[in-house]
mmCIF file of C-alpha atoms in Angstrom:
data_model
loop_
_atom_site.group_PDB
_atom_site.id
_atom_site.type_symbol
_atom_site.label_atom_id
_atom_site.label_comp_id
_atom_site.label_asym_id
_atom_site.label_seq_id
_atom_site.Cartn_x
_atom_site.Cartn_y
_atom_site.Cartn_z
ATOM 1 C CA MET A 1 106.343 99.827 146.538
ATOM 2 C CA SER A 2 107.236 102.854 148.675
ATOM 3 C CA PRO A 3 105.625 106.259 147.898
ATOM 4 C CA PRO A 4 108.913 107.834 146.658
ATOM 5 C CA CYS A 5 109.359 104.944 144.204
ATOM 6 C CA ARG A 6 105.800 105.413 142.934
ATOM 7 C CA LEU A 7 106.503 109.093 142.353
ATOM 8 C CA LEU A 8 109.482 108.165 140.182
ATOM 9 C CA LEU A 9 107.574 105.445 138.343
ATOM 10 C CA TRP A 10 105.053 107.776 136.649
ATOM 11 C CA PRO A 11 107.570 110.175 135.068
ATOM 12 C CA CYS A 12 109.678 107.224 133.889
ATOM 13 C CA LEU A 13 106.604 105.548 132.418
ATOM 14 C CA ALA A 14 105.593 108.775 130.657
ATOM 15 C CA LEU A 15 109.077 109.148 129.130
ATOM 16 C CA TRP A 16 109.073 105.538 128.001
ATOM 17 C CA LEU A 17 105.654 105.910 126.329
ATOM 18 C CA ALA A 18 106.744 109.119 124.594
ATOM 19 C CA ALA A 19 109.819 107.360 123.230
ATOM 20 C CA CYS A 20 107.636 104.587 121.820
ATOM 21 C CA SER A 21 105.312 106.950 119.941
ATOM 22 C CA PRO A 22 107.309 109.477 117.926
ATOM 23 C CA ILE A 23 105.470 112.326 116.257
ATOM 24 C CA TYR A 24 107.335 111.733 113.010
ATOM 25 C CA ASN A 25 107.670 108.084 112.072
ATOM 26 C CA TRP A 26 109.710 108.423 108.865
ATOM 27 C CA ARG A 27 109.285 105.656 106.323
ATOM 28 C CA GLU A 28 110.104 105.126 102.677
ATOM 29 C CA LEU A 29 107.255 105.859 100.288
ATOM 30 C CA ARG A 30 106.730 102.924 97.964
ATOM 31 C CA ASP A 31 104.714 103.215 94.792
ATOM 32 C CA ASP A 32 105.529 101.052 91.789
ATOM 33 C CA ALA A 33 103.853 103.588 89.477
ATOM 34 C CA ILE A 34 106.630 106.163 89.952
ATOM 35 C CA PRO A 35 110.427 106.097 90.165
ATOM 36 C CA LEU A 36 110.555 108.779 92.890
ATOM 37 C CA LYS A 37 112.452 107.883 96.055
ATOM 38 C CA ALA A 38 110.949 109.724 99.009
ATOM 39 C CA VAL A 39 110.219 109.439 102.722
ATOM 40 C CA ILE A 40 107.071 110.451 104.548
ATOM 41 C CA PRO A 41 106.627 110.822 108.350
ATOM 42 C CA CYS A 42 103.357 108.936 108.740
ATOM 43 C CA LYS A 43 101.318 106.187 107.108
ATOM 44 C CA PRO A 44 99.971 107.842 103.963
ATOM 45 C CA GLU A 45 96.520 107.584 102.505
ATOM 46 C CA ARG A 46 96.392 107.129 98.760
ATOM 47 C CA ALA A 47 93.974 109.009 96.510
ATOM 48 C CA GLN A 48 93.362 109.693 92.853
ATOM 49 C CA ARG A 49 91.046 112.284 91.324
ATOM 50 C CA GLU A 50 90.597 114.559 88.354
ATOM 51 C CA VAL A 51 91.621 118.175 88.841
ATOM 52 C CA PRO A 52 91.572 121.150 86.466
ATOM 53 C CA LEU A 53 95.186 122.031 85.746
ATOM 54 C CA GLY A 54 96.936 123.513 82.741
ATOM 55 C CA GLY A 55 93.679 124.174 80.893
ATOM 56 C CA ALA A 56 92.321 120.615 81.094
ATOM 57 C CA ASN A 57 91.329 117.984 83.616
ATOM 58 C CA GLN A 58 94.284 115.893 84.783
ATOM 59 C CA VAL A 59 94.367 112.718 86.870
ATOM 60 C CA LEU A 60 96.172 113.613 90.092
ATOM 61 C CA HIS A 61 97.696 110.765 92.113
ATOM 62 C CA MET A 62 98.533 111.527 95.742
ATOM 63 C CA HIS A 63 99.888 110.074 98.952
ATOM 64 C CA SER A 64 99.230 112.241 102.015
ATOM 65 C CA CYS A 65 99.169 112.124 105.792
ATOM 66 C CA GLU A 66 99.291 114.336 108.878
ATOM 67 C CA ALA A 67 101.912 114.410 111.626
ATOM 68 C CA GLY A 68 103.053 117.015 114.123
ATOM 69 C CA GLY A 69 100.440 119.543 113.005
ATOM 70 C CA GLN A 70 101.574 119.415 109.372
ATOM 71 C CA THR A 71 100.082 117.816 106.269
ATOM 72 C CA PHE A 72 102.537 116.036 103.979
ATOM 73 C CA ALA A 73 101.655 115.353 100.337
ATOM 74 C CA ILE A 74 103.432 113.673 97.453
ATOM 75 C CA ALA A 75 101.493 114.058 94.212
ATOM 76 C CA TRP A 76 102.066 113.534 90.505
ATOM 77 C CA ILE A 77 100.386 113.877 87.135
ATOM 78 C CA ARG A 78 101.263 112.257 83.822
ATOM 79 C CA LEU A 79 102.351 115.052 81.525
ATOM 80 C CA PRO A 80 99.864 115.462 78.652
ATOM 81 C CA ALA A 81 101.290 115.199 75.128
ATOM 82 C CA GLU A 82 102.618 118.474 73.755
ATOM 83 C CA THR A 83 102.679 120.092 77.208
ATOM 84 C CA SER A 84 105.996 121.188 78.635
ATOM 85 C CA ALA A 85 106.905 120.225 82.178
ATOM 86 C CA GLY A 86 107.732 123.872 82.896
ATOM 87 C CA ASP A 87 104.270 125.052 81.807
ATOM 88 C CA MET A 88 102.459 122.383 83.827
ATOM 89 C CA LEU A 89 104.587 123.056 86.913
ATOM 90 C CA ALA A 90 103.893 126.804 86.622
ATOM 91 C CA ALA A 91 100.152 126.063 86.440
ATOM 92 C CA TRP A 92 100.402 123.773 89.480
ATOM 93 C CA ARG A 93 102.275 126.437 91.431
ATOM 94 C CA LEU A 94 99.554 128.993 90.549
ATOM 95 C CA ALA A 95 96.874 126.538 91.693
ATOM 96 C CA THR A 96 98.686 126.099 95.023
ATOM 97 C CA LEU A 97 98.881 129.868 95.506
ATOM 98 C CA ALA A 98 95.165 130.225 94.672
ATOM 99 C CA THR A 99 94.283 127.531 97.220
ATOM 100 C CA LEU A 100 96.136 129.576 99.851
ATOM 101 C CA ARG A 101 94.396 132.797 98.711
ATOM 102 C CA ILE A 102 97.659 134.316 97.500
ATOM 103 C CA ALA A 103 97.293 136.640 94.502
ATOM 104 C CA ALA A 104 98.399 135.171 91.156
ATOM 105 C CA ASP A 105 100.557 138.235 90.454
ATOM 106 C CA ARG A 106 102.825 137.097 93.303
ATOM 107 C CA ALA A 107 103.694 133.847 91.468
ATOM 108 C CA THR A 108 106.974 135.333 90.249
ATOM 109 C CA ASP A 109 107.744 137.111 93.538
ATOM 110 C CA PRO A 110 111.353 136.179 94.443
ATOM 111 C CA SER A 111 110.431 136.136 98.145
ATOM 112 C CA LEU A 112 108.327 133.008 97.477
ATOM 113 C CA GLU A 113 111.241 131.114 95.915
ATOM 114 C CA TRP A 114 112.863 128.351 97.888
ATOM 115 C CA THR A 115 115.999 126.497 96.850
ATOM 116 C CA VAL A 116 115.445 122.757 96.777
ATOM 117 C CA ARG A 117 117.398 119.997 95.029
ATOM 118 C CA VAL A 118 115.941 116.826 93.600
ATOM 119 C CA PRO A 119 118.695 114.784 91.937
ATOM 120 C CA GLY A 120 117.522 113.415 88.576
ATOM 121 C CA ALA A 121 114.715 115.959 88.137
ATOM 122 C CA ASP A 122 114.495 118.762 85.597
ATOM 123 C CA PRO A 123 113.167 121.377 86.017
ATOM 124 C CA VAL A 124 112.963 121.882 89.798
ATOM 125 C CA ARG A 125 111.334 124.852 91.491
ATOM 126 C CA GLY A 126 110.657 125.511 95.169
ATOM 127 C CA LEU A 127 107.874 127.478 96.847
ATOM 128 C CA ASP A 128 107.825 128.818 100.407
ATOM 129 C CA ALA A 129 104.732 130.904 101.108
ATOM 130 C CA VAL A 130 102.271 131.834 103.818
ATOM 131 C CA GLY A 131 98.615 132.152 102.903
ATOM 132 C CA GLN A 132 95.234 131.324 104.386
ATOM 133 C CA GLY A 133 93.847 127.885 105.020
ATOM 134 C CA PRO A 134 90.171 126.979 104.546
ATOM 135 C CA ASP A 135 89.538 128.183 108.113
ATOM 136 C CA GLY A 136 91.004 131.629 107.314
ATOM 137 C CA LYS A 137 94.001 131.065 109.592
ATOM 138 C CA PRO A 138 97.586 131.431 108.364
ATOM 139 C CA VAL A 139 99.120 128.352 106.776
ATOM 140 C CA ARG A 140 102.617 127.947 105.404
ATOM 141 C CA VAL A 141 103.564 125.730 102.486
ATOM 142 C CA GLN A 142 106.972 124.512 101.430
ATOM 143 C CA ALA A 143 106.796 122.676 98.129
ATOM 144 C CA ALA A 144 109.058 121.270 95.462
ATOM 145 C CA TYR A 145 107.733 121.107 91.887
ATOM 146 C CA PHE A 146 109.672 119.055 89.373
ATOM 147 C CA GLY A 147 109.462 116.974 86.238
ATOM 148 C CA HIS A 148 110.904 113.624 85.185
ATOM 149 C CA GLU A 149 110.198 111.238 82.301
ATOM 150 C CA GLY A 150 106.702 112.354 81.352
ATOM 151 C CA ARG A 151 105.469 113.138 84.866
ATOM 152 C CA VAL A 152 105.318 116.257 86.986
ATOM 153 C CA TYR A 153 105.457 116.122 90.768
ATOM 154 C CA GLN A 154 104.609 118.245 93.767
ATOM 155 C CA VAL A 155 106.082 117.297 97.137
ATOM 156 C CA ALA A 156 104.677 119.635 99.785
ATOM 157 C CA VAL A 157 104.257 120.183 103.491
ATOM 158 C CA TYR A 158 101.555 122.489 104.894
ATOM 159 C CA GLY A 159 101.232 123.747 108.456
ATOM 160 C CA ARG A 160 100.987 126.753 110.730
ATOM 161 C CA ALA A 161 104.711 126.227 111.343
ATOM 162 C CA ILE A 162 107.206 123.961 109.585
ATOM 163 C CA PRO A 163 110.304 123.252 111.685
ATOM 164 C CA PRO A 164 113.472 123.424 109.539
ATOM 165 C CA GLU A 165 114.570 119.957 110.658
ATOM 166 C CA VAL A 166 111.228 118.498 109.538
ATOM 167 C CA ALA A 167 111.524 120.156 106.114
ATOM 168 C CA ALA A 168 115.097 118.882 105.765
ATOM 169 C CA SER A 169 114.082 115.330 106.728
ATOM 170 C CA TYR A 170 111.263 115.435 104.162
ATOM 171 C CA PHE A 171 112.894 117.116 101.154
ATOM 172 C CA GLU A 172 116.572 116.095 101.319
ATOM 173 C CA PRO A 173 115.970 112.363 100.593
ATOM 174 C CA LEU A 174 114.045 113.094 97.341
ATOM 175 C CA ARG A 175 115.703 111.290 94.410
ATOM 176 C CA LEU A 176 114.950 110.232 90.864
ATOM 177 C CA PRO A 177 116.999 107.811 88.766
#
């Protein structure tokens, strides 16, 4: 092979390899325990643990993964008897803000609201905020909180930056029956 051909081979090979390994490999999330239809951009890990939320310990179920410098999480809790979805979602939102070291009095700040639709869910509330990660560096969260048939959900993406097209690809497919 002549030297000019070799020079062309390496850039072509690099482009081909990049095309075969996308940063975001969108796939349908499948979990028979929930009716939520969602996509996630990487192979998720599955976890379950007890967390204090709404004045009691709740079993939190989660699928999460990392891609493109962001962490994607789809989580849900069975709604305890005699607890409203709105109250539990408000508590979950406060817990998210606390994790990001954002003052609780900002929970009702209109600048943190984000309009998101989840067909079949009621209520639905969005959060778009910048706080601090565990390392003290800025981290942004975009999250949808919603209820449906005795469960409450949080679908969130965390990262230093969240490209609008990534957020759209993640949140727009959300559906409930």
